[in-house]
PDB file of C-alpha atoms in Angstrom:
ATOM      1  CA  UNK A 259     -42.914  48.853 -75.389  1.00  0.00           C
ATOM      2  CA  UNK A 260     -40.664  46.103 -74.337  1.00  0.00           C
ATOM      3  CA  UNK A 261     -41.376  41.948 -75.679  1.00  0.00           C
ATOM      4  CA  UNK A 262     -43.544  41.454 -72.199  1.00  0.00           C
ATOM      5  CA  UNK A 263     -45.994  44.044 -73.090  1.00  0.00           C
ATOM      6  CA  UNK A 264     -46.482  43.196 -76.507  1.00  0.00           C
ATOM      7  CA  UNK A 265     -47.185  39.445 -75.199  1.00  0.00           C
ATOM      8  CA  UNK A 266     -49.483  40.819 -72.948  1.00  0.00           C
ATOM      9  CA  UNK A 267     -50.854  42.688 -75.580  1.00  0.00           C
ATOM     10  CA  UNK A 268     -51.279  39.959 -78.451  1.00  0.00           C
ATOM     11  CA  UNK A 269     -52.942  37.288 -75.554  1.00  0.00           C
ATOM     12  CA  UNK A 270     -55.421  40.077 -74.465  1.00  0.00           C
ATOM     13  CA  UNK A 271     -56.434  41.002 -78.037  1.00  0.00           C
ATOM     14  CA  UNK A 272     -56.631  36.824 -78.237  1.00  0.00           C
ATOM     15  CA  UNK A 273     -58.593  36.187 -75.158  1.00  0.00           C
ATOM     16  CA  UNK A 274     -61.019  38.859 -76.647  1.00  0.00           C
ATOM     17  CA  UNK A 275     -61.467  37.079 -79.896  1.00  0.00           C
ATOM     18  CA  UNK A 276     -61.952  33.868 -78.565  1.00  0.00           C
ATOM     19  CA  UNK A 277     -64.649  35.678 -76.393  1.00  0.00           C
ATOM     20  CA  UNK A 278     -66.469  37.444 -79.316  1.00  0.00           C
ATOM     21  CA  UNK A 279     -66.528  33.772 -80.880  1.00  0.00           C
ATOM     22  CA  UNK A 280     -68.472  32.144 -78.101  1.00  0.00           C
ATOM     23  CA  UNK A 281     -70.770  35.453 -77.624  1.00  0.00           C
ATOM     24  CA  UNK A 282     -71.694  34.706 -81.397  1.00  0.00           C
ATOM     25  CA  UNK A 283     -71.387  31.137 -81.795  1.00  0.00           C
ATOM     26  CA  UNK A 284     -71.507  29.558 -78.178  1.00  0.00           C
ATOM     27  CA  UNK A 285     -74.134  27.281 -79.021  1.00  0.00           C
ATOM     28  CA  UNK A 286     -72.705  26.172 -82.154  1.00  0.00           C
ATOM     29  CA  UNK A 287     -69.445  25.471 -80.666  1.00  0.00           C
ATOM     30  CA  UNK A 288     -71.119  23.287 -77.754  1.00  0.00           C
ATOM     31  CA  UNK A 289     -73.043  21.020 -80.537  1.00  0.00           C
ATOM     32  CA  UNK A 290     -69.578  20.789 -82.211  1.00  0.00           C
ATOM     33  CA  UNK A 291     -67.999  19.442 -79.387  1.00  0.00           C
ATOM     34  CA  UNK A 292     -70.970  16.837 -78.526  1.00  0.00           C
ATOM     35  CA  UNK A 293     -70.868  16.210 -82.111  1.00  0.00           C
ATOM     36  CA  UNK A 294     -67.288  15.313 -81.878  1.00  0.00           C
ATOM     37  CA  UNK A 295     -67.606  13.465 -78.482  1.00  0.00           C
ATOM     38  CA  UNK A 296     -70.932  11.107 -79.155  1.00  0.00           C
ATOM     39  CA  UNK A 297     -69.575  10.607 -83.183  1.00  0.00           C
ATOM     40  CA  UNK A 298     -66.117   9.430 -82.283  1.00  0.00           C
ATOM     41  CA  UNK A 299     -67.799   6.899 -79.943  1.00  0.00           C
ATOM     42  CA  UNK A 300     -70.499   5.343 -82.342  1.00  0.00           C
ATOM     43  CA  UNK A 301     -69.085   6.183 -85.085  1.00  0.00           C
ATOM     44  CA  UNK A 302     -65.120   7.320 -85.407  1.00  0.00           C
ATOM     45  CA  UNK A 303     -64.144   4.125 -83.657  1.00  0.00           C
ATOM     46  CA  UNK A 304     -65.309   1.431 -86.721  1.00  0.00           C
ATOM     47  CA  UNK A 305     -63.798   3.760 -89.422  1.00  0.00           C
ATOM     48  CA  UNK A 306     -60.930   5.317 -87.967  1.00  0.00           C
ATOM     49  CA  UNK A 307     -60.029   2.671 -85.267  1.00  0.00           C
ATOM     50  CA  UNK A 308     -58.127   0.589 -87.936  1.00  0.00           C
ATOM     51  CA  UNK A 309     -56.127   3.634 -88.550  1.00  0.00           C
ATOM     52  CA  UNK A 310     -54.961   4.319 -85.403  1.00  0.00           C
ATOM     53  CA  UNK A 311     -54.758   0.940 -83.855  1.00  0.00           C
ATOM     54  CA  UNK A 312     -52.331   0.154 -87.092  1.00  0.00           C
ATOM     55  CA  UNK A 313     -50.005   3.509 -85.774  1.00  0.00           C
ATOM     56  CA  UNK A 314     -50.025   1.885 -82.445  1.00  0.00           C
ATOM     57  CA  UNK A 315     -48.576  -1.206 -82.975  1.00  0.00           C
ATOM     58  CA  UNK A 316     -45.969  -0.095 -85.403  1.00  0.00           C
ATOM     59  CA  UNK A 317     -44.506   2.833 -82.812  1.00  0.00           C
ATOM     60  CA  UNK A 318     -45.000  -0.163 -80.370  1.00  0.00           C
ATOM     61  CA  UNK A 319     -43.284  -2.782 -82.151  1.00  0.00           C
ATOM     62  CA  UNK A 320     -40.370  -0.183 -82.985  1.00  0.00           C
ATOM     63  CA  UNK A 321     -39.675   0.739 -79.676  1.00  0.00           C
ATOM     64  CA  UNK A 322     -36.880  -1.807 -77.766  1.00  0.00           C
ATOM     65  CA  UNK A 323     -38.402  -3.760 -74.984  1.00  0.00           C
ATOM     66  CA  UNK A 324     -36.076  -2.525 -71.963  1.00  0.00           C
ATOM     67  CA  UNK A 325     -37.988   0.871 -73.416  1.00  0.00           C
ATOM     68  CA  UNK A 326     -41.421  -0.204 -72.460  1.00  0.00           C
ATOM     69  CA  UNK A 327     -43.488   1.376 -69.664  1.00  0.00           C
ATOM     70  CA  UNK A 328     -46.962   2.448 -69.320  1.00  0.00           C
ATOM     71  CA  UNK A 329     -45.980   6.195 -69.936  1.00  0.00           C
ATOM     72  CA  UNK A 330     -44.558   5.096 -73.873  1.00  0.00           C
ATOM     73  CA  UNK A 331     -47.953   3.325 -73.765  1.00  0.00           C
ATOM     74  CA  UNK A 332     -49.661   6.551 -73.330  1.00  0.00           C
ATOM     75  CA  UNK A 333     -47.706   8.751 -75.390  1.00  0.00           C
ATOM     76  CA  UNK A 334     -47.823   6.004 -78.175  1.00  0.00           C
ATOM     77  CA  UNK A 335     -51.756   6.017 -77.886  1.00  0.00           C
ATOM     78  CA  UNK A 336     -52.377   9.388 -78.065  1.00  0.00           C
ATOM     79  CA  UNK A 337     -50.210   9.586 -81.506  1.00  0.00           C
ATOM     80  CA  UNK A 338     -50.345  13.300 -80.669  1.00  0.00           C
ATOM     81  CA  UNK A 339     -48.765  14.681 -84.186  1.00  0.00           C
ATOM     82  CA  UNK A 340     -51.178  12.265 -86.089  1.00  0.00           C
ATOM     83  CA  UNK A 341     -54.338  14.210 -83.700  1.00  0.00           C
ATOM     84  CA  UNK A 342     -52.083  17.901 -84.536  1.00  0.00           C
ATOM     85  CA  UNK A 343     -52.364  16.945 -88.306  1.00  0.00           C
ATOM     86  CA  UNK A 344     -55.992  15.487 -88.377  1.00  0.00           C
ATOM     87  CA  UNK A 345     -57.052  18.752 -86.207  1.00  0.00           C
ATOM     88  CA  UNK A 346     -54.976  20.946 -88.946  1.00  0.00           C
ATOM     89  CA  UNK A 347     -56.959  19.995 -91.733  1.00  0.00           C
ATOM     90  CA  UNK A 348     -60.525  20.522 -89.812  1.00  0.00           C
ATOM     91  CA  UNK A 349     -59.654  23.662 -88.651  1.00  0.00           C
ATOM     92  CA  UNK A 350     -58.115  24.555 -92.621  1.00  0.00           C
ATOM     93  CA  UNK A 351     -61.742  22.848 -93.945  1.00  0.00           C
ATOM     94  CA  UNK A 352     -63.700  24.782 -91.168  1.00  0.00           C
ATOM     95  CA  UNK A 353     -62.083  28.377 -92.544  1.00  0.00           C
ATOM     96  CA  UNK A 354     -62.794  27.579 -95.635  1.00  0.00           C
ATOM     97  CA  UNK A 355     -66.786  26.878 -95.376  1.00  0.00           C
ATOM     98  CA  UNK A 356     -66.931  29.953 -92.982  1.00  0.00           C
ATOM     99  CA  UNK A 357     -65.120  32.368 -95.891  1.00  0.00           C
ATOM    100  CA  UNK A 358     -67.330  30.785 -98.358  1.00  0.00           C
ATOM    101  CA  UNK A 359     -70.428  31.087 -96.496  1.00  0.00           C
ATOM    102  CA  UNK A 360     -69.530  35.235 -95.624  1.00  0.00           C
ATOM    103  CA  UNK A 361     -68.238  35.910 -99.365  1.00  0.00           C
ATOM    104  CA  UNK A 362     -71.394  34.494-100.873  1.00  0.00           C
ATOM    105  CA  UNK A 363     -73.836  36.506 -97.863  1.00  0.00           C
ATOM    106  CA  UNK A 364     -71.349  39.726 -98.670  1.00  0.00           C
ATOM    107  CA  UNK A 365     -72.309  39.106-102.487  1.00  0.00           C
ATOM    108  CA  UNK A 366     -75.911  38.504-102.279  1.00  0.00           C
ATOM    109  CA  UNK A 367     -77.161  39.802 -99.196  1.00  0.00           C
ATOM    110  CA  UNK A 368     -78.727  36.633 -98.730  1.00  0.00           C
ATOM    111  CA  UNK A 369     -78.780  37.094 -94.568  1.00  0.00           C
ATOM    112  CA  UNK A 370     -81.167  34.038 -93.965  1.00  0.00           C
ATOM    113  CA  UNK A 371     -78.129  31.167 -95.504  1.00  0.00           C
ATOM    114  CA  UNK A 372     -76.227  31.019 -91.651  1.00  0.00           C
ATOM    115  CA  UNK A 373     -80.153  30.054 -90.691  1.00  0.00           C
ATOM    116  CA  UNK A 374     -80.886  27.639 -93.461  1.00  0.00           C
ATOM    117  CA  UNK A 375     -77.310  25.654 -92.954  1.00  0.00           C
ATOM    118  CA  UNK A 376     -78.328  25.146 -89.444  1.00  0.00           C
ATOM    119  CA  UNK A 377     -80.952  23.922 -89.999  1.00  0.00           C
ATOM    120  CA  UNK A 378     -79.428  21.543 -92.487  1.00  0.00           C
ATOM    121  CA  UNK A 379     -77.051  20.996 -90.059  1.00  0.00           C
ATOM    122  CA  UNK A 380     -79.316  20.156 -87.086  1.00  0.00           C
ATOM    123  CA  UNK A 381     -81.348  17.723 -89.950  1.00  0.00           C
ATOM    124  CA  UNK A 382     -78.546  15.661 -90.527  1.00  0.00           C
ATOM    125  CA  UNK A 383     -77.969  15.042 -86.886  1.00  0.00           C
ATOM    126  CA  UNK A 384     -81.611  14.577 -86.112  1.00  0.00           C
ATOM    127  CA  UNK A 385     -81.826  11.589 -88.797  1.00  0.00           C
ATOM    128  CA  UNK A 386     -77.973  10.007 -88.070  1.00  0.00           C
ATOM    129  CA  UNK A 387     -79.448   9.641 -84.384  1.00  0.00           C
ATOM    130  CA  UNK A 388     -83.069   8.491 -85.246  1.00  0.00           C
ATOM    131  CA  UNK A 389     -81.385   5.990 -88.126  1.00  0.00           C
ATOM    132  CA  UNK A 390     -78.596   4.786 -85.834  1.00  0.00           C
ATOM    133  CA  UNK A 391     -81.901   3.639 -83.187  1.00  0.00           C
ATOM    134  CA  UNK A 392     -83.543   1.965 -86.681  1.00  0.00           C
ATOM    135  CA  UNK A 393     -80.674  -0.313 -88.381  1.00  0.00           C
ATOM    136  CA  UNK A 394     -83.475  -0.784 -90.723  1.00  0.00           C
ATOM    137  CA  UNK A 395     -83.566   2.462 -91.813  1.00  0.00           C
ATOM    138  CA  UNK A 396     -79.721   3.231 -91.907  1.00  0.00           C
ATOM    139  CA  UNK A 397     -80.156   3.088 -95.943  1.00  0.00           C
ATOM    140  CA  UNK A 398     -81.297   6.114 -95.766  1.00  0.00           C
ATOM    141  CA  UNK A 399     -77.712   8.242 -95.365  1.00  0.00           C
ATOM    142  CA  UNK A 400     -75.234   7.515 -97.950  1.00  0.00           C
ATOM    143  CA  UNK A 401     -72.134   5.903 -96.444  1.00  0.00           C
ATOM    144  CA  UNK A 402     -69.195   6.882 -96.653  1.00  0.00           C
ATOM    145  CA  UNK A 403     -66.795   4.592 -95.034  1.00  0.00           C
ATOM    146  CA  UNK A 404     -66.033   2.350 -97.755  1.00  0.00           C
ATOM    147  CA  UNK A 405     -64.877   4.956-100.735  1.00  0.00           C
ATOM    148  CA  UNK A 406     -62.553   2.797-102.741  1.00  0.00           C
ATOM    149  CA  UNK A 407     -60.482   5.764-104.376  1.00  0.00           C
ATOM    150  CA  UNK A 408     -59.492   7.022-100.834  1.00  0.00           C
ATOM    151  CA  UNK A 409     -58.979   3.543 -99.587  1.00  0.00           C
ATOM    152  CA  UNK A 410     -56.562   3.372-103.301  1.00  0.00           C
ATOM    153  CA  UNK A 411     -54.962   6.201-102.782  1.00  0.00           C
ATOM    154  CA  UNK A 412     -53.917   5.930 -99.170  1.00  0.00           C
ATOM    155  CA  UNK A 413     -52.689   2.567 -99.654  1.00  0.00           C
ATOM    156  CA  UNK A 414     -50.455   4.339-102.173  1.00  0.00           C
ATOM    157  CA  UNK A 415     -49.324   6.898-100.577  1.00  0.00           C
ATOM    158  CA  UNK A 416     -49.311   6.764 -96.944  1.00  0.00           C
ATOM    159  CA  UNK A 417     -48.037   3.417 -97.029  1.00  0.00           C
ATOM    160  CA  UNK A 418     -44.580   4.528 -95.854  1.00  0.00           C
ATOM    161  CA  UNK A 419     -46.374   7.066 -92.985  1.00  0.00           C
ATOM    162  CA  UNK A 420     -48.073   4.181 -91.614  1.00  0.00           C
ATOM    163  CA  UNK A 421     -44.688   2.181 -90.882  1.00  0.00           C
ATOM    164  CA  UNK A 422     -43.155   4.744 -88.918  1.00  0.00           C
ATOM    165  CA  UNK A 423     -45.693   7.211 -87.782  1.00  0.00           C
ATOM    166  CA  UNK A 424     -43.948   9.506 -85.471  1.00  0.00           C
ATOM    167  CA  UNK A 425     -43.211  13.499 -85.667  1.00  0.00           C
ATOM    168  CA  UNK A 426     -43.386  14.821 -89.374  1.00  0.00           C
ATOM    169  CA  UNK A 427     -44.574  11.719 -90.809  1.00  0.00           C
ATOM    170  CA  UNK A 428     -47.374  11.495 -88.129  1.00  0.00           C
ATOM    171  CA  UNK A 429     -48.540  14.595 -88.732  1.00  0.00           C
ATOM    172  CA  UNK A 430     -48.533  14.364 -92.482  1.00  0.00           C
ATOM    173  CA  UNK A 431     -50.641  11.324 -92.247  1.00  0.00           C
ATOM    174  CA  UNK A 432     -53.535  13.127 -90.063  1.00  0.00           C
ATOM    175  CA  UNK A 433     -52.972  16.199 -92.442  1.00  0.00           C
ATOM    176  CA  UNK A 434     -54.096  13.396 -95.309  1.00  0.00           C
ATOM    177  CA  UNK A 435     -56.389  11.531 -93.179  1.00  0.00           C
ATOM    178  CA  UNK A 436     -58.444  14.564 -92.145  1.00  0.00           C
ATOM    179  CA  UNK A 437     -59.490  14.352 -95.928  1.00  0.00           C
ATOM    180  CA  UNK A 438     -61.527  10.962 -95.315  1.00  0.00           C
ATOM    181  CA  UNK A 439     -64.753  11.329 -96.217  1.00  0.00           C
ATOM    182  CA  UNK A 440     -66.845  10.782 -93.296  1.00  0.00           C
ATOM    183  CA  UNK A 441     -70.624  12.152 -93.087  1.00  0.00           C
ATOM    184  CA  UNK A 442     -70.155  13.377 -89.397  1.00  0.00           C
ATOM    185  CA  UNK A 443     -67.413  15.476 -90.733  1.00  0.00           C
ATOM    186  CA  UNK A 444     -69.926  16.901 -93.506  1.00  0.00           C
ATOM    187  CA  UNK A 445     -72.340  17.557 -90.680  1.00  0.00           C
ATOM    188  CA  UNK A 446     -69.947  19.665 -88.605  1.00  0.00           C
ATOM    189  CA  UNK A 447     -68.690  21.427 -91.970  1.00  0.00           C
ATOM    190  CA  UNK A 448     -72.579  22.632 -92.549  1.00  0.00           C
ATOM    191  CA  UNK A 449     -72.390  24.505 -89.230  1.00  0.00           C
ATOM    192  CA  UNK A 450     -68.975  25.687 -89.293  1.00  0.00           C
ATOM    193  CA  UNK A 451     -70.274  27.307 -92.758  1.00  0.00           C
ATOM    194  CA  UNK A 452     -73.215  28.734 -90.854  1.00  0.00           C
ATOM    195  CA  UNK A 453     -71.259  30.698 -88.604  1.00  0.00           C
ATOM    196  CA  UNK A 454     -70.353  32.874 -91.863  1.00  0.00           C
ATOM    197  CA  UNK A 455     -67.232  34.377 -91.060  1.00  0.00           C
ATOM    198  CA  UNK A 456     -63.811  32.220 -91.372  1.00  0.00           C
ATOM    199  CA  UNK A 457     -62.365  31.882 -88.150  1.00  0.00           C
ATOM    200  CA  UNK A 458     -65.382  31.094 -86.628  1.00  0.00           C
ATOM    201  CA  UNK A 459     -65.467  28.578 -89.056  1.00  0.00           C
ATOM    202  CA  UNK A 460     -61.986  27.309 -87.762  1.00  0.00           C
ATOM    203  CA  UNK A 461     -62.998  26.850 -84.620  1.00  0.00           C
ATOM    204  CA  UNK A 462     -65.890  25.050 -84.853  1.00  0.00           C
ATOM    205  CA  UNK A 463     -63.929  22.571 -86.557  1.00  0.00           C
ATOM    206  CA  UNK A 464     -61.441  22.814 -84.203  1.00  0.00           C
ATOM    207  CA  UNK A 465     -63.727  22.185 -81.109  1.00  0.00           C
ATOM    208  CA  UNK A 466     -65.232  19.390 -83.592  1.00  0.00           C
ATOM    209  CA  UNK A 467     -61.823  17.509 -83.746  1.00  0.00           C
ATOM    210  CA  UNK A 468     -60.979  18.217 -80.380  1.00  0.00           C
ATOM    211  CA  UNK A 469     -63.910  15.886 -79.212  1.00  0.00           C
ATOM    212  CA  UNK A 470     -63.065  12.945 -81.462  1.00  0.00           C
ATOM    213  CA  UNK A 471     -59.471  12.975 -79.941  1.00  0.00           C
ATOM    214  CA  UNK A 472     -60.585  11.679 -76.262  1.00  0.00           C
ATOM    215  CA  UNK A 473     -62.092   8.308 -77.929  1.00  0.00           C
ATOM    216  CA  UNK A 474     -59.295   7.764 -80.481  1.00  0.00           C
ATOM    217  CA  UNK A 475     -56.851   7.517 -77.637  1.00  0.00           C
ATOM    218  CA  UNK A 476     -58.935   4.746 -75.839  1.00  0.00           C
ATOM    219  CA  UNK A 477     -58.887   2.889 -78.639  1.00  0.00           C
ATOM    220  CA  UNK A 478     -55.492   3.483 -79.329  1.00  0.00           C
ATOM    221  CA  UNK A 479     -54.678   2.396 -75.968  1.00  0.00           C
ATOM    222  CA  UNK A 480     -56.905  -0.401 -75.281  1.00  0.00           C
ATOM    223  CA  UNK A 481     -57.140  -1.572 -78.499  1.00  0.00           C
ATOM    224  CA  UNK A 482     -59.902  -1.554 -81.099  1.00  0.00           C
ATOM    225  CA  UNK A 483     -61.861  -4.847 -79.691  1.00  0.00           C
ATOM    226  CA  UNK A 484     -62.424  -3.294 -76.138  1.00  0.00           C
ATOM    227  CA  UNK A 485     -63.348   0.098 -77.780  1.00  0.00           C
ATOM    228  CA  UNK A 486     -65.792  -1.567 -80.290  1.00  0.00           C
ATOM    229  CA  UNK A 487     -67.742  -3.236 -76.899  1.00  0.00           C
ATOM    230  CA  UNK A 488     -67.668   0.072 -75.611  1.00  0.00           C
ATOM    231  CA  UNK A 489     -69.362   1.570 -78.421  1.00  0.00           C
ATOM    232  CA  UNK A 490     -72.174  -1.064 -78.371  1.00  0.00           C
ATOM    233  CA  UNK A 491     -72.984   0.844 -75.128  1.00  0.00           C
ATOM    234  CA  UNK A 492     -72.692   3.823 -75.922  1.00  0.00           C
ATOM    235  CA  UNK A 493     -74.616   3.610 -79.156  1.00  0.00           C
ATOM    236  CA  UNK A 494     -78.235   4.293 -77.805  1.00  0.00           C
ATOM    237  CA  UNK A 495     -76.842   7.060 -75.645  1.00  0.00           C
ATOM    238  CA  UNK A 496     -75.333   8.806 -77.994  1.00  0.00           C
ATOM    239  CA  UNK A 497     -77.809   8.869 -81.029  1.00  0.00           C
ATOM    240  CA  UNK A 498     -80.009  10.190 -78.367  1.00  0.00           C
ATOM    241  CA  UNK A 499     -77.615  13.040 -77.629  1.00  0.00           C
ATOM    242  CA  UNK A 500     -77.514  13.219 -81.111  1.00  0.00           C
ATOM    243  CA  UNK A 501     -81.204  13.831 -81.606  1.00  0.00           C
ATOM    244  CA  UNK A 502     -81.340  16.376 -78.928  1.00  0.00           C
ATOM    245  CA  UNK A 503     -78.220  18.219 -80.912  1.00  0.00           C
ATOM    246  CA  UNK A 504     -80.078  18.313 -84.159  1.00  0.00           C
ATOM    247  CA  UNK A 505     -83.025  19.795 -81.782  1.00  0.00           C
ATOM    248  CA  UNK A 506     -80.649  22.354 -80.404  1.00  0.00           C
ATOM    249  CA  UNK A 507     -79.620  23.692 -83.712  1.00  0.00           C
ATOM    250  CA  UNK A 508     -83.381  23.710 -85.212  1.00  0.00           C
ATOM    251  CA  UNK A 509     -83.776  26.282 -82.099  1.00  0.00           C
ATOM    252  CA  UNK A 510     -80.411  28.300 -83.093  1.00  0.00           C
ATOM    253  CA  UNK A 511     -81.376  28.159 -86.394  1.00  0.00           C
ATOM    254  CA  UNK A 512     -84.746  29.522 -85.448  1.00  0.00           C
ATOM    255  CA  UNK A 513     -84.022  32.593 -83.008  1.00  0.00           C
ATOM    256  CA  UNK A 514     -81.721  33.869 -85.984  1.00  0.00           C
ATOM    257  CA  UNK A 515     -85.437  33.774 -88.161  1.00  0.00           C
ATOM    258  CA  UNK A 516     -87.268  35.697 -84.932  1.00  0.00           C
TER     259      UNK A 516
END
C-alpha cells in the first residue's frame, strides 16, 4: 500500500467519524454553533472585545507604515493563532467533560445523566435569553466577567503575549485565554458532557468556538465601539434564538427519556 492509499484510507475512516458524530449528536452540534454565534454577539464582544481589540493595535502599531494595506488589516483582525489557541483549549475542555461524563455512565450505569445535562444545558440557555430581555432580572446568573484572580493573573503573565501577539505567543495567549471563566462557555461544556463519549465532546466545543470566531474578527477589525452598537441590535434577536436553543435541547433531552 503506497502513502496515497493510506491517505485515502485515514480521510475515509475520518469522513466516517465525523459522520457517526452528527448521526449521534447533530442536534447538539447545531445548538453549539448558535450558541457560539448569538453569545459572541451579545455577549463575547463586552468581555473579550478588550482582549482582542488590545492584540490589534499592538500587531498594528508594530507593523511599518509603507506595510499597511487592507489585507494586513484582515490578517491582523482575525489574530488567527490567538482563535487556533482559544479553539485548542475548548476542544481540550470539551474531551474532557465528554470522558468524564462516559467514565462515570461506564461506572454506574447511570444511562439517564447525557438526558439530565441537557436539560441543564437547555435551562441555562432558556434563562440567559429570558434574563438578557429582563435587565431587571439579570441578578439572577452569577457573573463571571469580572473574576479578579484571572484578571491578576493575566496581567502577570500574559503581559509580555499581549505586546507582541503573533505566531507562538498568539497562540499561547488563546491557549490561556480559553481558561476565562465565562458562563456561555459553562453552558456549552454541560452539553459537550452530555454527549458522553470524548471526542464528541471535542467537537462540540470545537463547533462552539468556531461560532464565536466570526464576531471576534468584526470587532477586531472595526473596532470594539462599532461592534458594541452592533450588539445593541442584535441583543433582542439573539436572546430570542437563545430561548428557542434552550427549547431545542429540552426536546433532545426528552426523545433520549421516550
Amino acid at each position: 500500500m503506497d502513502e496515497q492509499q493510506v491517505l485515502i484510507r485515514i480521510l475515509e475512516s475520518g469522513w466516517a467519524q465525523c459522520v457517526d458524530i452528527v448521526r449521534a449528536d447533530g442536534g447538539v452540534l447545531f445548538t453549539a454553533l448558535v450558541a457560539g454565534l448569538v453569545g459572541s454577539a451579545t455577549h463575547c464582544v463586552g468581555m473579550c472585545g478588550p482582549f482582542v481589540i488590545s492584540q490589534v493595535t499592538s500587531r498594528m502599531e508594530q507593523l511599518p507604515v509603507e506595510k499597511m494595506s487592507e489585507f494586513r488589516r484582515l490578517t491582523g483582525a482575525a489574530l488567527l493563532p490567538y482563535q487556533f489557541g482559544r479553539l485548542s483549549t475548548y476542544c481540550l475542555l470539551g474531551v474532557l467533560a465528554g470522558y468524564f461524563t462516559d467514565s462515570i455512565s461506564a461506572l454506574t450505569r447511570i444511562w439517564w445523566l447525557g438526558p439530565v445535562l441537557l436539560l441543564a444545558a437547555g435551562l441555562f440557555f432558556l434563562l440567559f435569553g429570558i434574563l438578557g430581555l429582563m435587565p431587571h432580572l439579570g441578578g439572577l446568573l452569577p457573573s463571571t466577567g469580572e473574576s479578579r484572580w484571572w484578571n491578576k493573573l493575566v496581567g502577570n503573565h500574559a503581559r509580555g503575549l499581549f505586546a507582541a501577539p503573533y505566531g507562538w505567543r498568539g497562540y499561547l495567549l488563546g491557549l490561556m485565554l480559553g481558561f476565562i471563566p465565562c458562563g456561555l462557555v459553562y453552558g456549552a461544556l454541560v452539553m459537550a458532557a452530555a454527549t458522553g463519549a470524548a471526542l464528541n465532546g471535542g467537537v462540540v466545543m470545537l463547533v462552539f468556538g468556531l461560532g464565536t470566531v466570526p464576531m471576534l474578527f468584526v470587532t477586531g477589525f472595526v473596532g470594539q465601539y462599532a461592534a458594541q452598537r452592533f450588539r445593541a441590535l442584535m441583543v433582542p434577536v439573539g436572546r430570542g434564538l437563545m430561548i428557542i436553543n434552550g427549547l431545542v435541547l429540552f426536546a433532545l433531552a426528552a426523545s433520549m427519556f421516550v
